[in-house]
Amino acid sequence: MSLNIEYEGSLYPSLIHSEESLRFAREEFQVRDDDTFIVTYPKSGTTWMQEILPLIFSEGDLTPIHTMQNWQRVPWLEQKSGKALLENRPSPRLITTHLFYHLMPKSFYTSKAKVVYVIRNPKDALVSSFHYHKMASFLENPGTFDEFIHKFLEGKAVMFGSWFDHIKSWWAVKGQDNILFLTYEEMLQDMRGVLVKLGEFLGKQLSGDAIETIAKQSKFDNMKQNNMSNYSFVPEDVMNQKESNFLRKGIAGDWKYHFTAAQTEYFNSVYAEKMKGLNFPFYED
Ligand code: A3P
């Protein structure tokens, strides 16, 4: 049996997605004006943002991240559990998705719902994804690292398809005032600055104390200790955290320990070609 299902030209792991769940997300889900979406290409900081946004909405009260698993507090729209967790949830809802812009719910485009889009250096997203494909039984075997670089660059046999297509689909609407782009790297460098930006964007007045609490709680080491955020509840035959932790390293630049000089050169040449003319200011080398 294939590990993936295809829906409107994209690949989704079939353990957690079905045609029905994808059709629900696209055709039936009613977006509300006060919904907030976390949107990412996989392995770009989704889980991190699932820690941060509930804490912004609770103004630093830790209850949501201590009492609900991350996929319950900010459910995945397109997954099999999406409908039950989201449809009747009171506002304001926090929602996670990896969907491309053009595959978002039809009701999204006319709504005032907000989107926080997190971008990560694609070489680091690739490395993170390589390890994830090894530890998650619902993903294709990645092959060697060299083989995986080619798969990633072609957007084949990697969940949700091409990093380039994902970025391009969302970057095309960057001028809209309901979309905030953040980078994983700025979250690492200046979380307090990011929290101020997020507070303004989401219309939440955060006190200095709340900012300190959220910055501290969302640090990698604290999230790793949080059983509601580290996926420790998932059985080993689904996610083998002895092979690689879900919260693996949490750094920028891990790609330097994985790529050879030739692989870096090859990646950079494909990157330059695919991103040509996009006016995308990140990750040029
Ligand atoms: P690594 O595999 O490089 O460690 P996603 O949630 O989109 O699947 O992304 C997972 C990646 O984000 C993993 O990267 C994970 O360790 C990292 N991550 C999660 N929480 C983090 C945090 N608080 N600080 C830094 N990185 C974090």
Short mmCIF file of C-alpha atoms and ligand atoms in Angstrom, two decimals:
data_model
loop_
_atom_site.label_atom_id
_atom_site.label_comp_id
_atom_site.label_asym_id
_atom_site.label_seq_id
_atom_site.Cartn_x
_atom_site.Cartn_y
_atom_site.Cartn_z
CA MET A 1 0.00 0.00 0.00
CA SER A 2 1.30 3.47 -0.84
CA LEU A 3 2.30 5.62 2.11
CA ASN A 4 0.89 8.69 0.39
CA ILE A 5 -2.35 9.77 -1.13
CA GLU A 6 -2.55 12.33 -3.87
CA TYR A 7 -5.09 15.12 -3.73
CA GLU A 8 -5.24 17.96 -6.24
CA GLY A 9 -1.65 17.28 -7.30
CA SER A 10 -0.02 17.15 -3.80
CA LEU A 11 1.13 14.17 -1.75
CA TYR A 12 -0.08 13.59 1.81
CA PRO A 13 0.89 10.79 4.25
CA SER A 14 -2.11 8.45 4.23
CA LEU A 15 -1.80 7.39 7.86
CA ILE A 16 -3.02 10.81 8.96
CA HIS A 17 -4.81 12.14 5.85
CA SER A 18 -7.67 10.78 3.77
CA GLU A 19 -9.43 11.95 0.68
CA GLU A 20 -12.37 12.80 2.92
CA SER A 21 -10.27 14.89 5.33
CA LEU A 22 -8.65 16.75 2.43
CA ARG A 23 -11.99 17.37 0.76
CA PHE A 24 -13.38 18.64 4.06
CA ALA A 25 -10.48 21.10 4.40
CA ARG A 26 -10.81 22.38 0.88
CA GLU A 27 -14.53 22.32 0.20
CA GLU A 28 -16.47 22.32 3.44
CA PHE A 29 -14.51 24.00 6.20
CA GLN A 30 -15.95 27.40 7.07
CA VAL A 31 -13.17 29.82 7.90
CA ARG A 32 -14.09 32.53 10.39
CA ASP A 33 -12.75 36.09 10.34
CA ASP A 34 -11.17 35.60 13.76
CA ASP A 35 -9.34 32.37 12.87
CA THR A 36 -5.54 32.37 12.96
CA PHE A 37 -3.59 29.90 10.82
CA ILE A 38 -0.04 28.69 11.28
CA VAL A 39 1.19 27.84 7.79
CA THR A 40 4.50 26.13 7.08
CA TYR A 41 6.36 23.87 4.75
CA PRO A 42 7.12 20.77 6.90
CA LYS A 43 10.06 20.94 9.32
CA SER A 44 10.17 24.72 9.38
CA GLY A 45 9.05 25.45 12.95
CA THR A 46 5.39 24.42 13.01
CA THR A 47 5.53 22.75 16.42
CA TRP A 48 7.38 25.74 17.83
CA MET A 49 4.62 28.08 16.65
CA GLN A 50 2.04 25.67 18.10
CA GLU A 51 3.67 26.40 21.46
CA ILE A 52 3.86 30.16 20.97
CA LEU A 53 0.44 31.12 19.61
CA PRO A 54 -1.63 29.50 22.40
CA LEU A 55 0.61 31.29 24.92
CA ILE A 56 0.02 34.61 23.17
CA PHE A 57 -3.73 34.06 23.25
CA SER A 58 -3.59 33.05 26.93
CA GLU A 59 -1.29 36.06 27.58
CA GLY A 60 1.38 33.85 29.11
CA ASP A 61 -0.87 31.52 31.13
CA LEU A 62 0.74 28.07 30.70
CA THR A 63 -2.51 26.08 31.01
CA PRO A 64 -2.98 25.40 27.26
CA ILE A 65 0.49 23.97 26.77
CA HIS A 66 0.34 21.90 29.95
CA THR A 67 -3.11 20.44 29.46
CA MET A 68 -3.47 19.86 25.71
CA GLN A 69 -1.28 18.10 23.17
CA ASN A 70 -0.02 20.50 20.48
CA TRP A 71 -2.20 18.89 17.79
CA GLN A 72 -5.25 19.46 20.03
CA ARG A 73 -4.52 23.07 20.94
CA VAL A 74 -3.69 24.07 17.33
CA PRO A 75 -5.25 21.27 15.26
CA TRP A 76 -4.21 20.33 11.75
CA LEU A 77 -6.92 21.34 9.33
CA GLU A 78 -6.23 18.73 6.66
CA GLN A 79 -5.64 15.73 8.91
CA LYS A 80 -8.24 13.07 9.67
CA SER A 81 -8.79 14.60 13.11
CA GLY A 82 -9.31 18.13 11.71
CA LYS A 83 -13.07 18.14 11.30
CA ALA A 84 -13.86 16.81 14.80
CA LEU A 85 -11.39 19.15 16.47
CA LEU A 86 -12.15 22.32 14.56
CA GLU A 87 -15.65 22.49 13.15
CA ASN A 88 -17.48 23.36 16.37
CA ARG A 89 -14.63 24.86 18.33
CA PRO A 90 -15.48 28.25 19.79
CA SER A 91 -13.65 31.31 18.47
CA PRO A 92 -10.94 32.36 18.36
CA ARG A 93 -9.59 29.22 16.72
CA LEU A 94 -5.91 28.48 16.15
CA ILE A 95 -5.36 26.20 13.17
CA THR A 96 -2.28 24.53 11.69
CA THR A 97 -1.79 23.66 8.03
CA HIS A 98 0.87 22.75 5.48
CA LEU A 99 -1.46 23.53 2.59
CA PHE A 100 -0.34 25.53 -0.42
CA TYR A 101 -2.04 28.90 -0.81
CA HIS A 102 -4.12 27.73 -3.76
CA LEU A 103 -5.30 24.63 -1.82
CA MET A 104 -6.56 26.49 1.24
CA PRO A 105 -10.27 26.19 2.17
CA LYS A 106 -12.41 27.93 -0.41
CA SER A 107 -13.94 30.06 2.33
CA PHE A 108 -10.47 31.34 3.33
CA TYR A 109 -10.00 33.71 0.40
CA THR A 110 -12.92 35.97 1.29
CA SER A 111 -12.27 35.91 5.03
CA LYS A 112 -10.21 38.19 7.26
CA ALA A 113 -8.52 35.19 8.92
CA LYS A 114 -4.86 35.76 9.76
CA VAL A 115 -1.89 33.68 8.68
CA VAL A 116 1.47 33.36 10.39
CA TYR A 117 3.78 31.82 7.79
CA VAL A 118 7.10 30.48 9.14
CA ILE A 119 9.99 30.12 6.67
CA ARG A 120 13.15 28.16 7.42
CA ASN A 121 16.44 27.90 5.58
CA PRO A 122 15.59 25.14 3.09
CA LYS A 123 18.90 23.36 3.68
CA ASP A 124 18.02 23.02 7.38
CA ALA A 125 14.41 22.04 6.55
CA LEU A 126 15.89 19.39 4.25
CA VAL A 127 18.19 18.02 6.97
CA SER A 128 15.36 18.00 9.51
CA SER A 129 13.09 16.29 7.00
CA PHE A 130 15.74 13.66 6.18
CA HIS A 131 15.88 12.62 9.83
CA TYR A 132 12.10 12.77 10.12
CA HIS A 133 11.64 10.52 7.08
CA LYS A 134 13.92 8.01 8.81
CA MET A 135 12.08 7.98 12.13
CA ALA A 136 8.42 8.25 10.98
CA SER A 137 6.98 5.00 9.65
CA PHE A 138 4.29 6.88 7.69
CA LEU A 139 6.87 8.60 5.48
CA GLU A 140 8.86 7.21 2.55
CA ASN A 141 12.32 5.88 3.34
CA PRO A 142 14.60 8.83 2.51
CA GLY A 143 17.41 6.75 0.97
CA THR A 144 20.91 8.17 1.31
CA PHE A 145 21.38 11.83 2.14
CA ASP A 146 22.54 12.48 -1.41
CA GLU A 147 19.43 10.79 -2.82
CA PHE A 148 17.27 12.79 -0.45
CA ILE A 149 18.77 16.09 -1.62
CA HIS A 150 17.57 15.26 -5.12
CA LYS A 151 14.12 14.22 -3.91
CA PHE A 152 13.80 17.41 -1.90
CA LEU A 153 14.91 19.64 -4.77
CA GLU A 154 12.50 17.90 -7.13
CA GLY A 155 9.70 17.86 -4.54
CA LYS A 156 9.28 14.11 -5.08
CA ALA A 157 8.60 11.52 -2.36
CA VAL A 158 8.74 14.25 0.28
CA MET A 159 5.56 15.12 2.11
CA PHE A 160 3.58 18.02 0.69
CA GLY A 161 5.83 18.30 -2.37
CA SER A 162 8.26 21.03 -3.31
CA TRP A 163 9.66 23.57 -0.85
CA PHE A 164 10.01 26.00 -3.75
CA ASP A 165 6.40 25.66 -4.83
CA HIS A 166 5.19 26.10 -1.26
CA ILE A 167 7.22 29.24 -0.70
CA LYS A 168 6.27 30.67 -4.08
CA SER A 169 2.58 30.04 -3.56
CA TRP A 170 2.55 32.02 -0.28
CA TRP A 171 5.20 34.62 -1.14
CA ALA A 172 3.04 35.67 -4.09
CA VAL A 173 0.51 37.17 -1.62
CA LYS A 174 3.05 38.75 0.73
CA GLY A 175 1.54 42.24 0.48
CA GLN A 176 -1.72 41.21 2.15
CA ASP A 177 -2.11 42.65 5.62
CA ASN A 178 -3.58 39.42 7.03
CA ILE A 179 -0.32 37.51 6.42
CA LEU A 180 2.81 37.78 8.56
CA PHE A 181 6.02 36.14 7.39
CA LEU A 182 8.51 35.13 10.07
CA THR A 183 11.70 33.15 9.79
CA TYR A 184 12.81 30.30 12.01
CA GLU A 185 16.18 32.02 12.26
CA GLU A 186 14.77 35.29 13.60
CA MET A 187 12.81 33.27 16.15
CA LEU A 188 16.10 31.79 17.33
CA GLN A 189 17.90 35.13 17.36
CA ASP A 190 15.32 37.45 18.80
CA MET A 191 12.26 35.73 20.24
CA ARG A 192 11.22 38.81 22.21
CA GLY A 193 11.21 40.91 19.02
CA VAL A 194 9.18 38.20 17.29
CA LEU A 195 6.67 38.16 20.16
CA VAL A 196 6.21 41.92 19.91
CA LYS A 197 5.59 41.56 16.16
CA LEU A 198 3.14 38.73 16.72
CA GLY A 199 1.31 40.63 19.46
CA GLU A 200 0.83 43.62 17.17
CA PHE A 201 -0.22 41.46 14.23
CA LEU A 202 -2.73 39.48 16.29
CA GLY A 203 -4.05 42.49 18.19
CA LYS A 204 -2.86 41.17 21.57
CA GLN A 205 -1.36 43.51 24.13
CA LEU A 206 1.38 41.47 25.79
CA SER A 207 2.86 42.64 29.08
CA GLY A 208 6.62 42.46 29.62
CA ASP A 209 6.05 39.54 32.00
CA ALA A 210 3.96 37.65 29.45
CA ILE A 211 6.68 38.15 26.82
CA GLU A 212 9.33 36.81 29.21
CA THR A 213 7.22 33.77 30.11
CA ILE A 214 6.45 32.91 26.48
CA ALA A 215 10.08 33.39 25.38
CA LYS A 216 11.27 31.12 28.18
CA GLN A 217 8.63 28.44 27.78
CA SER A 218 9.05 28.14 24.02
CA LYS A 219 12.79 27.54 24.24
CA PHE A 220 13.86 24.27 22.65
CA ASP A 221 14.96 22.64 25.92
CA ASN A 222 11.72 23.50 27.69
CA MET A 223 9.61 22.21 24.83
CA LYS A 224 11.64 19.01 24.84
CA GLN A 225 10.66 18.49 28.49
CA ASN A 226 6.99 19.14 27.76
CA ASN A 227 5.20 15.84 27.14
CA MET A 228 2.39 17.83 25.52
CA SER A 229 4.79 19.07 22.84
CA ASN A 230 7.49 16.45 22.28
CA TYR A 231 5.34 13.73 20.68
CA SER A 232 6.43 11.24 23.36
CA PHE A 233 2.88 9.84 23.40
CA VAL A 234 3.22 8.52 19.83
CA PRO A 235 4.03 4.77 19.75
CA GLU A 236 7.54 3.85 18.73
CA ASP A 237 6.39 1.96 15.64
CA VAL A 238 4.92 5.22 14.30
CA MET A 239 7.64 7.65 15.39
CA ASN A 240 10.86 6.02 16.48
CA GLN A 241 12.42 8.66 18.71
CA LYS A 242 15.33 6.32 19.42
CA GLU A 243 16.28 6.78 15.76
CA SER A 244 15.86 10.56 15.93
CA ASN A 245 13.99 12.81 18.35
CA PHE A 246 11.07 14.77 16.96
CA LEU A 247 12.59 17.81 18.67
CA ARG A 248 15.97 16.89 17.28
CA LYS A 249 18.52 19.74 17.45
CA GLY A 250 16.66 23.00 17.10
CA ILE A 251 19.50 25.02 15.60
CA ALA A 252 20.19 27.08 12.49
CA GLY A 253 22.94 25.86 10.18
CA ASP A 254 22.89 22.14 10.95
CA TRP A 255 23.08 21.67 7.17
CA LYS A 256 26.79 22.56 7.38
CA TYR A 257 27.36 19.27 9.21
CA HIS A 258 25.53 17.28 6.54
CA PHE A 259 26.28 18.79 3.12
CA THR A 260 29.54 18.22 1.25
CA ALA A 261 31.00 21.15 -0.70
CA ALA A 262 29.73 19.60 -3.95
CA GLN A 263 26.22 19.10 -2.53
CA THR A 264 26.17 22.71 -1.32
CA GLU A 265 27.19 23.95 -4.75
CA TYR A 266 24.55 21.82 -6.44
CA PHE A 267 21.84 22.92 -4.00
CA ASN A 268 22.79 26.58 -4.42
CA SER A 269 22.67 26.38 -8.20
CA VAL A 270 19.19 24.80 -8.17
CA TYR A 271 18.08 27.35 -5.56
CA ALA A 272 19.34 30.29 -7.64
CA GLU A 273 17.58 28.97 -10.72
CA LYS A 274 14.26 28.22 -9.04
CA MET A 275 14.12 31.44 -7.02
CA LYS A 276 15.22 33.72 -9.87
CA GLY A 277 13.27 36.96 -10.06
CA LEU A 278 11.28 36.22 -6.91
CA ASN A 279 12.69 39.03 -4.80
CA PHE A 280 12.97 36.65 -1.89
CA PRO A 281 15.57 38.10 0.50
CA PHE A 282 16.59 34.96 2.43
CA TYR A 283 19.06 32.12 2.14
CA GLU A 284 21.01 33.12 -0.93
CA ASP A 285 24.14 31.19 0.11
P1 A3P B 1 15.45 19.93 13.72
O1 A3P B 1 15.10 18.58 13.16
O2 A3P B 1 16.42 20.66 12.83
O3 A3P B 1 15.90 19.89 15.14
P2 A3P B 1 8.14 21.17 12.43
O4 A3P B 1 7.55 21.43 13.76
O5 A3P B 1 7.71 22.12 11.36
O6 A3P B 1 8.00 19.72 12.05
O7 A3P B 1 9.70 21.45 12.55
C1 A3P B 1 10.52 20.66 13.37
C2 A3P B 1 11.84 21.35 13.52
O8 A3P B 1 11.70 22.51 14.37
C3 A3P B 1 12.87 20.44 14.20
O9 A3P B 1 14.14 20.83 13.67
C4 A3P B 1 12.68 20.86 15.65
O10 A3P B 1 13.73 20.49 16.50
C5 A3P B 1 12.55 22.38 15.48
N1 A3P B 1 12.01 23.04 16.67
C6 A3P B 1 10.86 22.76 17.33
N2 A3P B 1 10.74 23.54 18.43
C7 A3P B 1 11.84 24.34 18.46
C8 A3P B 1 12.30 25.35 19.35
N3 A3P B 1 11.63 25.68 20.45
N4 A3P B 1 13.47 25.96 19.07
C9 A3P B 1 14.17 25.63 17.97
N5 A3P B 1 13.79 24.66 17.09
C10 A3P B 1 12.63 24.02 17.33
#
